[in-house]
mmCIF file of C-alpha atoms and ligand atoms in Angstrom:
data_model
loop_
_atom_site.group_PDB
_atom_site.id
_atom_site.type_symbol
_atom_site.label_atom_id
_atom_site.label_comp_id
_atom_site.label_asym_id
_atom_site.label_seq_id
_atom_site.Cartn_x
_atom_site.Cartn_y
_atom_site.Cartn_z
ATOM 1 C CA UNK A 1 108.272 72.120 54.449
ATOM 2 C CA UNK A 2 106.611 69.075 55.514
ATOM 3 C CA UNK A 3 109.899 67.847 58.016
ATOM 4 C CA UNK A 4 109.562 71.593 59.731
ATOM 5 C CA UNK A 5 105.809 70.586 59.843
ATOM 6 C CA UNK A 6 106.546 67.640 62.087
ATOM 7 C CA UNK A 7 108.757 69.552 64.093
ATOM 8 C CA UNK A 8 106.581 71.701 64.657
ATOM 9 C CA UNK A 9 103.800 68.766 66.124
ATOM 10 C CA UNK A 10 106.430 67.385 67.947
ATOM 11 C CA UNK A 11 107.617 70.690 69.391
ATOM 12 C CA UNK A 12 104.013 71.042 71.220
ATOM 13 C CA UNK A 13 103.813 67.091 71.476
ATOM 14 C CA UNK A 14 106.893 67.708 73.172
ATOM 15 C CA UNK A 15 106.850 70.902 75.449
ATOM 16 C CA UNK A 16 103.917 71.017 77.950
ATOM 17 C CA UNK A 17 102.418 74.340 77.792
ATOM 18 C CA UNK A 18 102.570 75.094 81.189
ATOM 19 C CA UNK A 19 102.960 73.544 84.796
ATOM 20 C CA UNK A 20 99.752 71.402 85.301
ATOM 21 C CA UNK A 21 100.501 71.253 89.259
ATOM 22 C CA UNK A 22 102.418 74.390 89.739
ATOM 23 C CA UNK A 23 99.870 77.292 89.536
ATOM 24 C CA UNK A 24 97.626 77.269 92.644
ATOM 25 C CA UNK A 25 97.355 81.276 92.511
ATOM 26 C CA UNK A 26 95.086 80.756 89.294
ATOM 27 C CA UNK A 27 91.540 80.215 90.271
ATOM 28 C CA UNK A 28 90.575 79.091 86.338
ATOM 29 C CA UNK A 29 93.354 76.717 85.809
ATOM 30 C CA UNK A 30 92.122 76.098 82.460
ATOM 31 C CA UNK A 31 91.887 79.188 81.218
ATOM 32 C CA UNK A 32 95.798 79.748 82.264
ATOM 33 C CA UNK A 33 96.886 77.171 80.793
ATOM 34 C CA UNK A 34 95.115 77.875 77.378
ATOM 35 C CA UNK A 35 96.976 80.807 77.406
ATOM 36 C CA UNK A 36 99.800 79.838 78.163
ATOM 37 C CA UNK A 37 99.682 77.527 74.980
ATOM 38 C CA UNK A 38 98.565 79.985 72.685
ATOM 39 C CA UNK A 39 101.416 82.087 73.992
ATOM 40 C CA UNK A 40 103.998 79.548 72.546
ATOM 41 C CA UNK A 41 101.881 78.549 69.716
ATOM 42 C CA UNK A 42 101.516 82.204 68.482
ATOM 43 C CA UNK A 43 105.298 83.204 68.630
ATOM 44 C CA UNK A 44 105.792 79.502 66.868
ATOM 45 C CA UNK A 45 103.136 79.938 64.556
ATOM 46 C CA UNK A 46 104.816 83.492 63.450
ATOM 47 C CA UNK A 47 108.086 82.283 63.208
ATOM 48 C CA UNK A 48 107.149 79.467 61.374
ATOM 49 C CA UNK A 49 105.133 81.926 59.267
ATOM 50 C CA UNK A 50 108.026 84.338 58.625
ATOM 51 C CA UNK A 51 110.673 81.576 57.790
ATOM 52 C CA UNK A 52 108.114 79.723 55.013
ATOM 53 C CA UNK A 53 107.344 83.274 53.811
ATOM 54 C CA UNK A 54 110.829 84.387 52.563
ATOM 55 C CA UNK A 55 114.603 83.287 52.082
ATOM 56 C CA UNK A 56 116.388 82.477 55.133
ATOM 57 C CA UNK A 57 119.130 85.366 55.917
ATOM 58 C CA UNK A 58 122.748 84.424 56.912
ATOM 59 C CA UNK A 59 122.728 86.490 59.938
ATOM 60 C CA UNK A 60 124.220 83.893 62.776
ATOM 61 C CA UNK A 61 124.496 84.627 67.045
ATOM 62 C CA UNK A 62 128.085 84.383 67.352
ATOM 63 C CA UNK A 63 129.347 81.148 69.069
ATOM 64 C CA UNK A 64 131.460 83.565 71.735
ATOM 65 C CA UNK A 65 127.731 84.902 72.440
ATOM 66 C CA UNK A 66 126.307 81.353 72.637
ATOM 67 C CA UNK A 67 129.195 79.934 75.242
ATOM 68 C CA UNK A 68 128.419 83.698 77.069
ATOM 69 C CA UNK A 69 124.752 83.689 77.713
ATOM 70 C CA UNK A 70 125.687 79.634 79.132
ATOM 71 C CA UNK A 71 126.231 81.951 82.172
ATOM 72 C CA UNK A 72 122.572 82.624 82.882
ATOM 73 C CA UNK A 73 122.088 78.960 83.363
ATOM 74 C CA UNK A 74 125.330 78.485 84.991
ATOM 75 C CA UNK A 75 123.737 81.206 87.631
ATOM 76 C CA UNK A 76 120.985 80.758 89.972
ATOM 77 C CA UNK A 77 118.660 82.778 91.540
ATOM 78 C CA UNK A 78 117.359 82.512 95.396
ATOM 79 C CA UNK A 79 113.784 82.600 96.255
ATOM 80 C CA UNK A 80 114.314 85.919 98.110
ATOM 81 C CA UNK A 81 115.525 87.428 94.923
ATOM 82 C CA UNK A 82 112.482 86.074 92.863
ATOM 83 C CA UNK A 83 110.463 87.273 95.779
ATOM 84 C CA UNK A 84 112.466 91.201 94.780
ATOM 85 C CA UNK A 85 111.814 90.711 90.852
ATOM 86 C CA UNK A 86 107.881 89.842 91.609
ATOM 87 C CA UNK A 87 107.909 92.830 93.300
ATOM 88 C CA UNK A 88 105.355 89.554 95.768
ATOM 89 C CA UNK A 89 105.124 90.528 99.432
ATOM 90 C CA UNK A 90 102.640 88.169 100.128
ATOM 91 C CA UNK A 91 104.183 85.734 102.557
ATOM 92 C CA UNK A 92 101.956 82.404 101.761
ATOM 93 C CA UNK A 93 102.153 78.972 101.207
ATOM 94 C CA UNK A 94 101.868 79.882 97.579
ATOM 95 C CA UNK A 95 104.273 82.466 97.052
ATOM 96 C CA UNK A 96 106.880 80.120 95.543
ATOM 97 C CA UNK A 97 105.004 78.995 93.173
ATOM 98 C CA UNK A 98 103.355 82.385 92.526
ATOM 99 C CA UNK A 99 106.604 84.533 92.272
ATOM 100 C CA UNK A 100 108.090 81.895 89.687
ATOM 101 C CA UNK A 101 105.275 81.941 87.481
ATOM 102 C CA UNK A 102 105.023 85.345 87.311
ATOM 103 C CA UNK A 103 108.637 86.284 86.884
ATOM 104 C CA UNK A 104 108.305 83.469 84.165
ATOM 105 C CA UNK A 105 106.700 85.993 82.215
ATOM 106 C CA UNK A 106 108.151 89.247 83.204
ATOM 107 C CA UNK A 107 111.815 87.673 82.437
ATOM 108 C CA UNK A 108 110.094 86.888 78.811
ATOM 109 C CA UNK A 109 108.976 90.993 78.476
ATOM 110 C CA UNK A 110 112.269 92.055 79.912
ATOM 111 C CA UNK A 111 114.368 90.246 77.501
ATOM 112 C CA UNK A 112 112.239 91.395 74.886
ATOM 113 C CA UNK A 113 112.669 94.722 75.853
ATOM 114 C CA UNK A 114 116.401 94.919 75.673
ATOM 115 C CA UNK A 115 117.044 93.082 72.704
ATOM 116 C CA UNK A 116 114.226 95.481 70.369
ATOM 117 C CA UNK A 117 116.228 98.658 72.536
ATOM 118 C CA UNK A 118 119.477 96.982 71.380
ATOM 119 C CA UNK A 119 117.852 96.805 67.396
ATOM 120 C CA UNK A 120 116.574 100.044 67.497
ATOM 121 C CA UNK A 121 120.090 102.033 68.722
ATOM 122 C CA UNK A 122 121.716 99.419 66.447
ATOM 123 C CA UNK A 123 120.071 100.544 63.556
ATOM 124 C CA UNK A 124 119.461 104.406 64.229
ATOM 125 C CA UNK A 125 115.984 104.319 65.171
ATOM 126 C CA UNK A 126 113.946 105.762 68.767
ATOM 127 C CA UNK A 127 113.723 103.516 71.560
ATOM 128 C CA UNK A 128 110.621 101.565 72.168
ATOM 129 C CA UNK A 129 107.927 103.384 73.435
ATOM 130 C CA UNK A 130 106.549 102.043 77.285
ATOM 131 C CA UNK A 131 104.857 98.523 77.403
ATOM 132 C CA UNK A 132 101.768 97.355 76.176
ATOM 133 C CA UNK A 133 100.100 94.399 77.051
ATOM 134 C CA UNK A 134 98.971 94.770 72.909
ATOM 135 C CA UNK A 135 99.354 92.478 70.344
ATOM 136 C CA UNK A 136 98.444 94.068 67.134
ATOM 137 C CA UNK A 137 99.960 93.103 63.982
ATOM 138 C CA UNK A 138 100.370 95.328 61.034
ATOM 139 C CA UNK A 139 100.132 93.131 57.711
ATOM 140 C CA UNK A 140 100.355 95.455 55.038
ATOM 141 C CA UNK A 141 102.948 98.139 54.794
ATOM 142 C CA UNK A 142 102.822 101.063 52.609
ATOM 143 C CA UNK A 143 105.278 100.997 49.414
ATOM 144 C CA UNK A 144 106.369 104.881 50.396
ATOM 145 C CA UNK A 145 106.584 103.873 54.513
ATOM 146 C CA UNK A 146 109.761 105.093 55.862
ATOM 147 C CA UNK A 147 112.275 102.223 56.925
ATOM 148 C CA UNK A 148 111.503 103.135 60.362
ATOM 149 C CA UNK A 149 108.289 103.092 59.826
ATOM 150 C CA UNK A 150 108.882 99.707 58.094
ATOM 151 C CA UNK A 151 110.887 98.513 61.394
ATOM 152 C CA UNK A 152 108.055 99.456 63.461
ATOM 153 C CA UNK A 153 105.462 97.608 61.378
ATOM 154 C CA UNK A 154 107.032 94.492 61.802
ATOM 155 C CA UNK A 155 108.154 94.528 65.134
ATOM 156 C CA UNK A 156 105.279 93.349 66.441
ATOM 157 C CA UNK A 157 105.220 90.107 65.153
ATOM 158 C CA UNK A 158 107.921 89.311 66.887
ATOM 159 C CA UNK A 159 106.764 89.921 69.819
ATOM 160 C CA UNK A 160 105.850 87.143 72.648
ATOM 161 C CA UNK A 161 102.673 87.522 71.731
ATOM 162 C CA UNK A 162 100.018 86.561 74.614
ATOM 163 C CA UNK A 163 101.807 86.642 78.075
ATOM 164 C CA UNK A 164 99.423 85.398 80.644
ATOM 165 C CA UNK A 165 100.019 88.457 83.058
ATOM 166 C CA UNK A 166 99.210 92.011 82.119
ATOM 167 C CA UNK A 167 102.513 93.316 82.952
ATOM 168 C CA UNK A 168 102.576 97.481 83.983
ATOM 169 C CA UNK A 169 105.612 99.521 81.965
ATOM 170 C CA UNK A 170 107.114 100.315 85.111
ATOM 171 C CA UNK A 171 107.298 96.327 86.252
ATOM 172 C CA UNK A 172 108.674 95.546 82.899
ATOM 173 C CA UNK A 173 111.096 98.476 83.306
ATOM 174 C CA UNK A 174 112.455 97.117 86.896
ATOM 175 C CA UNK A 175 112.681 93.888 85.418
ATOM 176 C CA UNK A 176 115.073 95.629 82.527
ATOM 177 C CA UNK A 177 117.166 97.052 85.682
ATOM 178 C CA UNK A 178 117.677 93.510 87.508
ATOM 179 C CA UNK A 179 118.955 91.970 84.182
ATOM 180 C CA UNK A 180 121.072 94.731 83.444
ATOM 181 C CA UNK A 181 122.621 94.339 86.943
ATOM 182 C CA UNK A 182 122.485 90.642 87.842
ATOM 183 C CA UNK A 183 122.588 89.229 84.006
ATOM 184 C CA UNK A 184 124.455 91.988 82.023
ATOM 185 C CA UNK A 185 125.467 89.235 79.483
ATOM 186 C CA UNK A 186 121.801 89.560 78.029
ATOM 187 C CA UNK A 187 122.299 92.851 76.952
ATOM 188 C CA UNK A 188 125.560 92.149 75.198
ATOM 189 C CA UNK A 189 124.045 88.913 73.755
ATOM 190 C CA UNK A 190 121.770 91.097 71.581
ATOM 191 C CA UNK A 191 124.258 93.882 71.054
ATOM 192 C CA UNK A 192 127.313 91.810 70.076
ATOM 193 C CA UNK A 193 124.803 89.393 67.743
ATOM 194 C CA UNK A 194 123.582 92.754 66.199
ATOM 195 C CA UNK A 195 127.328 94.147 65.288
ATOM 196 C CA UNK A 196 128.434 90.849 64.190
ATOM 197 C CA UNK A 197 126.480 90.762 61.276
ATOM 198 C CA UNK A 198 125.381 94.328 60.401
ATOM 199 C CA UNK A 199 128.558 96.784 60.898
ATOM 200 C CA UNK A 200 126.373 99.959 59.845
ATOM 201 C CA UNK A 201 127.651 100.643 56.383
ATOM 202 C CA UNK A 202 125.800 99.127 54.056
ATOM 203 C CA UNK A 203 122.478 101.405 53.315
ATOM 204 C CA UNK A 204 119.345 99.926 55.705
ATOM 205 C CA UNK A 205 116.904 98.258 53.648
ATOM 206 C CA UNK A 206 113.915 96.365 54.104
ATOM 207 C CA UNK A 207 115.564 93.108 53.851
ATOM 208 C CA UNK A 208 118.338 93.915 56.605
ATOM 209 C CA UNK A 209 115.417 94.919 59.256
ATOM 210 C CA UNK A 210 113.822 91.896 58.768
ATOM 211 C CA UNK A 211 116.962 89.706 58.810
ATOM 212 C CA UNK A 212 118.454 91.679 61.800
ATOM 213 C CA UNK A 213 114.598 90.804 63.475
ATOM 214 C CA UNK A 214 114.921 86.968 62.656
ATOM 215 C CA UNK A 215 118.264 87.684 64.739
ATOM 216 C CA UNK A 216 116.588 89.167 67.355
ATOM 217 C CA UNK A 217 114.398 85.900 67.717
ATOM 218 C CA UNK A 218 117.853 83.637 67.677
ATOM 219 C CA UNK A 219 119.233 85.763 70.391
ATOM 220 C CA UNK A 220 115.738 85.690 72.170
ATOM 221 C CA UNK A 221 115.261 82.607 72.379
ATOM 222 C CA UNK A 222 118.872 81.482 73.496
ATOM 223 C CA UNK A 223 118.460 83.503 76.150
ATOM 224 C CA UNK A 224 114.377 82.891 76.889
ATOM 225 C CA UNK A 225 115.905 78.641 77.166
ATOM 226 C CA UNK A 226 117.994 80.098 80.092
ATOM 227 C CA UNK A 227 115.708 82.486 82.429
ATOM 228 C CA UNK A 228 113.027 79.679 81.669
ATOM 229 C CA UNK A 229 115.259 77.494 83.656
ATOM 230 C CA UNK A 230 115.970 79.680 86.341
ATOM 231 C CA UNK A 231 112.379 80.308 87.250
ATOM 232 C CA UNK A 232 112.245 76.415 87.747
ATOM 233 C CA UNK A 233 110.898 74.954 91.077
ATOM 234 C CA UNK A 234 113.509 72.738 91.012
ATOM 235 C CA UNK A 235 116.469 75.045 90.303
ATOM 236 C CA UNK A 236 115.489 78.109 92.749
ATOM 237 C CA UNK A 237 115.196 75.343 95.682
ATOM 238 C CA UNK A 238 118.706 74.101 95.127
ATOM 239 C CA UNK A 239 119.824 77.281 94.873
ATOM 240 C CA UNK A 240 121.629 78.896 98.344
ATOM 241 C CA UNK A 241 121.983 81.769 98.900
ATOM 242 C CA UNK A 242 125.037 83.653 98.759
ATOM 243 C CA UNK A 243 127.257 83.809 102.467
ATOM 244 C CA UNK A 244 127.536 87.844 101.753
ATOM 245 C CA UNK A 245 123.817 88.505 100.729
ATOM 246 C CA UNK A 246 122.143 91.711 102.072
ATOM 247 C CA UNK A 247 119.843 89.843 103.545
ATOM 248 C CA UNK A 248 122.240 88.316 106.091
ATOM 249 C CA UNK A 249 123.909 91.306 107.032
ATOM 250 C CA UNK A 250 120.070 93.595 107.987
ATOM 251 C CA UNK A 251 119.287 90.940 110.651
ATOM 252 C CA UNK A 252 120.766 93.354 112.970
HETATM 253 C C1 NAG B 21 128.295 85.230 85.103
HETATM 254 O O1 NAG B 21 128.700 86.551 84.790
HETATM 255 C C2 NAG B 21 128.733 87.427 85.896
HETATM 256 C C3 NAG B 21 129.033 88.825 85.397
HETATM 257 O O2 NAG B 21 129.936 88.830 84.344
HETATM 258 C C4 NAG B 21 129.768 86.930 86.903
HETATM 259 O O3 NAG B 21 129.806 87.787 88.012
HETATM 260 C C5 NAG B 21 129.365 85.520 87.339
HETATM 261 O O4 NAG B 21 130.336 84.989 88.197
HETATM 262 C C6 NAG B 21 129.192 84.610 86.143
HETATM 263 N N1 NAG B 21 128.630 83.355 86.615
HETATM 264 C C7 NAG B 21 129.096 82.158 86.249
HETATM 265 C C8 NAG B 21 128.395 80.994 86.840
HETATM 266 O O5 NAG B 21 130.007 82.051 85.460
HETATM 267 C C1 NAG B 22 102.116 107.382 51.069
HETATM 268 O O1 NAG B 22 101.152 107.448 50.028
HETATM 269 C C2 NAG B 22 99.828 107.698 50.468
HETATM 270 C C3 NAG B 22 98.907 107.682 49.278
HETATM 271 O O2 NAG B 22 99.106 106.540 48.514
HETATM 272 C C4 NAG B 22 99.764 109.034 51.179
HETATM 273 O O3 NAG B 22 98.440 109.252 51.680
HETATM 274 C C5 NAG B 22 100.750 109.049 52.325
HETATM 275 O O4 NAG B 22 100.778 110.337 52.922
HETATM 276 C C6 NAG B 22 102.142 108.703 51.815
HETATM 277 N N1 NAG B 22 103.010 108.601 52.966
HETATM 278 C C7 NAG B 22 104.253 109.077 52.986
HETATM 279 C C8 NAG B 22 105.051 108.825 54.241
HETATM 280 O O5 NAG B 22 104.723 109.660 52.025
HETATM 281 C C1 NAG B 23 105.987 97.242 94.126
HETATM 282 O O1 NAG B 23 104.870 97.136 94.986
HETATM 283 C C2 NAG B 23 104.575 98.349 95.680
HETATM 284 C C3 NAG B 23 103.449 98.050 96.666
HETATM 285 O O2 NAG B 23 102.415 97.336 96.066
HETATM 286 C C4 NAG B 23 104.184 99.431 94.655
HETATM 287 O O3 NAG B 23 103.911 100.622 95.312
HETATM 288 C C5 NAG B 23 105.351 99.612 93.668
HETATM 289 O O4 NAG B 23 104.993 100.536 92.669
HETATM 290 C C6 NAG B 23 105.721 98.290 93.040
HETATM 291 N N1 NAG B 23 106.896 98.480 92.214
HETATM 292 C C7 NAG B 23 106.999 97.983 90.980
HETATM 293 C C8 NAG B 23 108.276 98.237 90.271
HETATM 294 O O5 NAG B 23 106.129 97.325 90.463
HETATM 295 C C1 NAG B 24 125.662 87.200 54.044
HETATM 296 O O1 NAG B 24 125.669 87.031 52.637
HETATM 297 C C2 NAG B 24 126.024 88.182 51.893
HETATM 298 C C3 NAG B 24 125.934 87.866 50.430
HETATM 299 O O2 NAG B 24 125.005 86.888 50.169
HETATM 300 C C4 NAG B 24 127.425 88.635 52.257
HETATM 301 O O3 NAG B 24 127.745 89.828 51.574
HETATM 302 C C5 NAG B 24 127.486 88.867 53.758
HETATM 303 O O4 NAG B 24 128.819 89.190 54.134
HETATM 304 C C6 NAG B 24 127.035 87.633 54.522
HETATM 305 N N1 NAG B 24 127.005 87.973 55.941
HETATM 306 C C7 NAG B 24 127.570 87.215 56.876
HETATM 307 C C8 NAG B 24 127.450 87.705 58.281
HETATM 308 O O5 NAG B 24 128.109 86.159 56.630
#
């Protein structure tokens, strides 16, 4: 307990909560990057929470999945497509900057999108309802809830908690598309992970959803280390783009 308690200083000793420099969109600068902290200290906090709070499952992310998702990183992305994710017309001195702090976030929501889809066909339940910006937690869960009802209780807290844009369902959703196109090894990160350890016979109980959620995070945040470094100044402007981009070819 007390060595994952210095890991856990050290983690935010560690990891600067946000770009100091890189954010002129924000007007309150503070206020961002407050956020932006208690973003990553909430989802640590929980997990930290969840993993002191009960035995550890054996449910592993493949090493084949591990080596796969590599790809992401392996990848790069232009500015022009970061520019298409944002969804950022707004041809400014700041739109760099802008567009890669905001798909910095919508990358985090997309990727959580797919992998709870993933759980929830994995498992037998309905798909997840549109985004919300909401971060409510359900603590106590009735004795007589279903296991569904179980599932969706404790979704939540894993969760990214506070993102620092209000992303709209139907950004979120286009995000979904461009990872399911340009980075379809995210979606078969989750599912693979998912079938590896849970092959659908055994009887769901409460114990398997939360161990197949603790997967979840694994998978999450393999891939969340990944897009994180693709939205970096430094790796979009050494990116080129491709010879046979679309954007080549409509000059005419
Ligand atoms: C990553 O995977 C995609 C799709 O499978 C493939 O087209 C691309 O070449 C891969 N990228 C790298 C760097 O391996
Ligand atoms: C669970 O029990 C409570 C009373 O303790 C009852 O009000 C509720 O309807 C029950 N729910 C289900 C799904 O059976
Ligand atoms: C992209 O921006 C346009 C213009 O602001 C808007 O009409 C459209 O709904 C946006 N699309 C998405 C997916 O956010
Ligand atoms: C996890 O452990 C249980 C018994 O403790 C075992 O039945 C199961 O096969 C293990 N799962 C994996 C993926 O190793």
């Amino acid at each position: 307990m007390n060595t994952k308690f210095v890991v856990c200083c050290l983690f935010f000793f560690i990891v600067p909560p946000a770009d100091c420099d890189a954010n002129p969109f924000s007007l309150d600068k503070t206020a961002n990057l407050f956020s932006s902290f208690m973003s990553i200290f909430s989802r640590t906090f929980r997990q930290s929470a969840r993993i002191w709070s009960r035995d550890s499952s054996n449910f592993t992310v493949p090493t084949g999945v591990e080596e796969e998702v590599e790809n992401i990183s392996e990848s790069c992305l232009t500015f022009e497509e970061h520019k298409k994710l944002a969804n950022d017309t707004k041809n400014d001195a700041d739109q760099l900057d802008r567009v890669l702090d905001f798909n910095k976030d919508l990358l985090r929501a997309a990727t959580e999108i797919i992998g709870f889809t993933e759980l929830r066909a994995v498992l037998g339940f309905s798909p997840p309802g549109p985004w919300t910006n909401s971060d409510e937690i359900t603590y106590v869960v009735p004795a007589n809830a279903t296991i569904e009802e179980y599932y969706n209780a404790r979704e939540p807290r894993h969760k990214n908690g506070i993102l620092r844009y209000s992303l709209e369902d139907k950004q979120v959703t286009s995000a979904v598309k461009f990872l399911d196109k340009r980075f379809p090894v995210v979606r078969v990160a989750y599912k693979k992970s998912y079938k590896h350890n849970w092959n659908g016979k055994k009887k769901i109980d409460r114990k398997i959803v939360d161990d197949m959620l603790d997967l979840y995070d694994a998978v999450y945040d393999s891939i969340d280390l990944r897009t994180d470094y693709l939205t970096s100044r430094y790796k979009t402007e050494e990116c080129k783009p491709k010879k046979d981009s679309k954007t080549k070819k409509s000059k005419t």
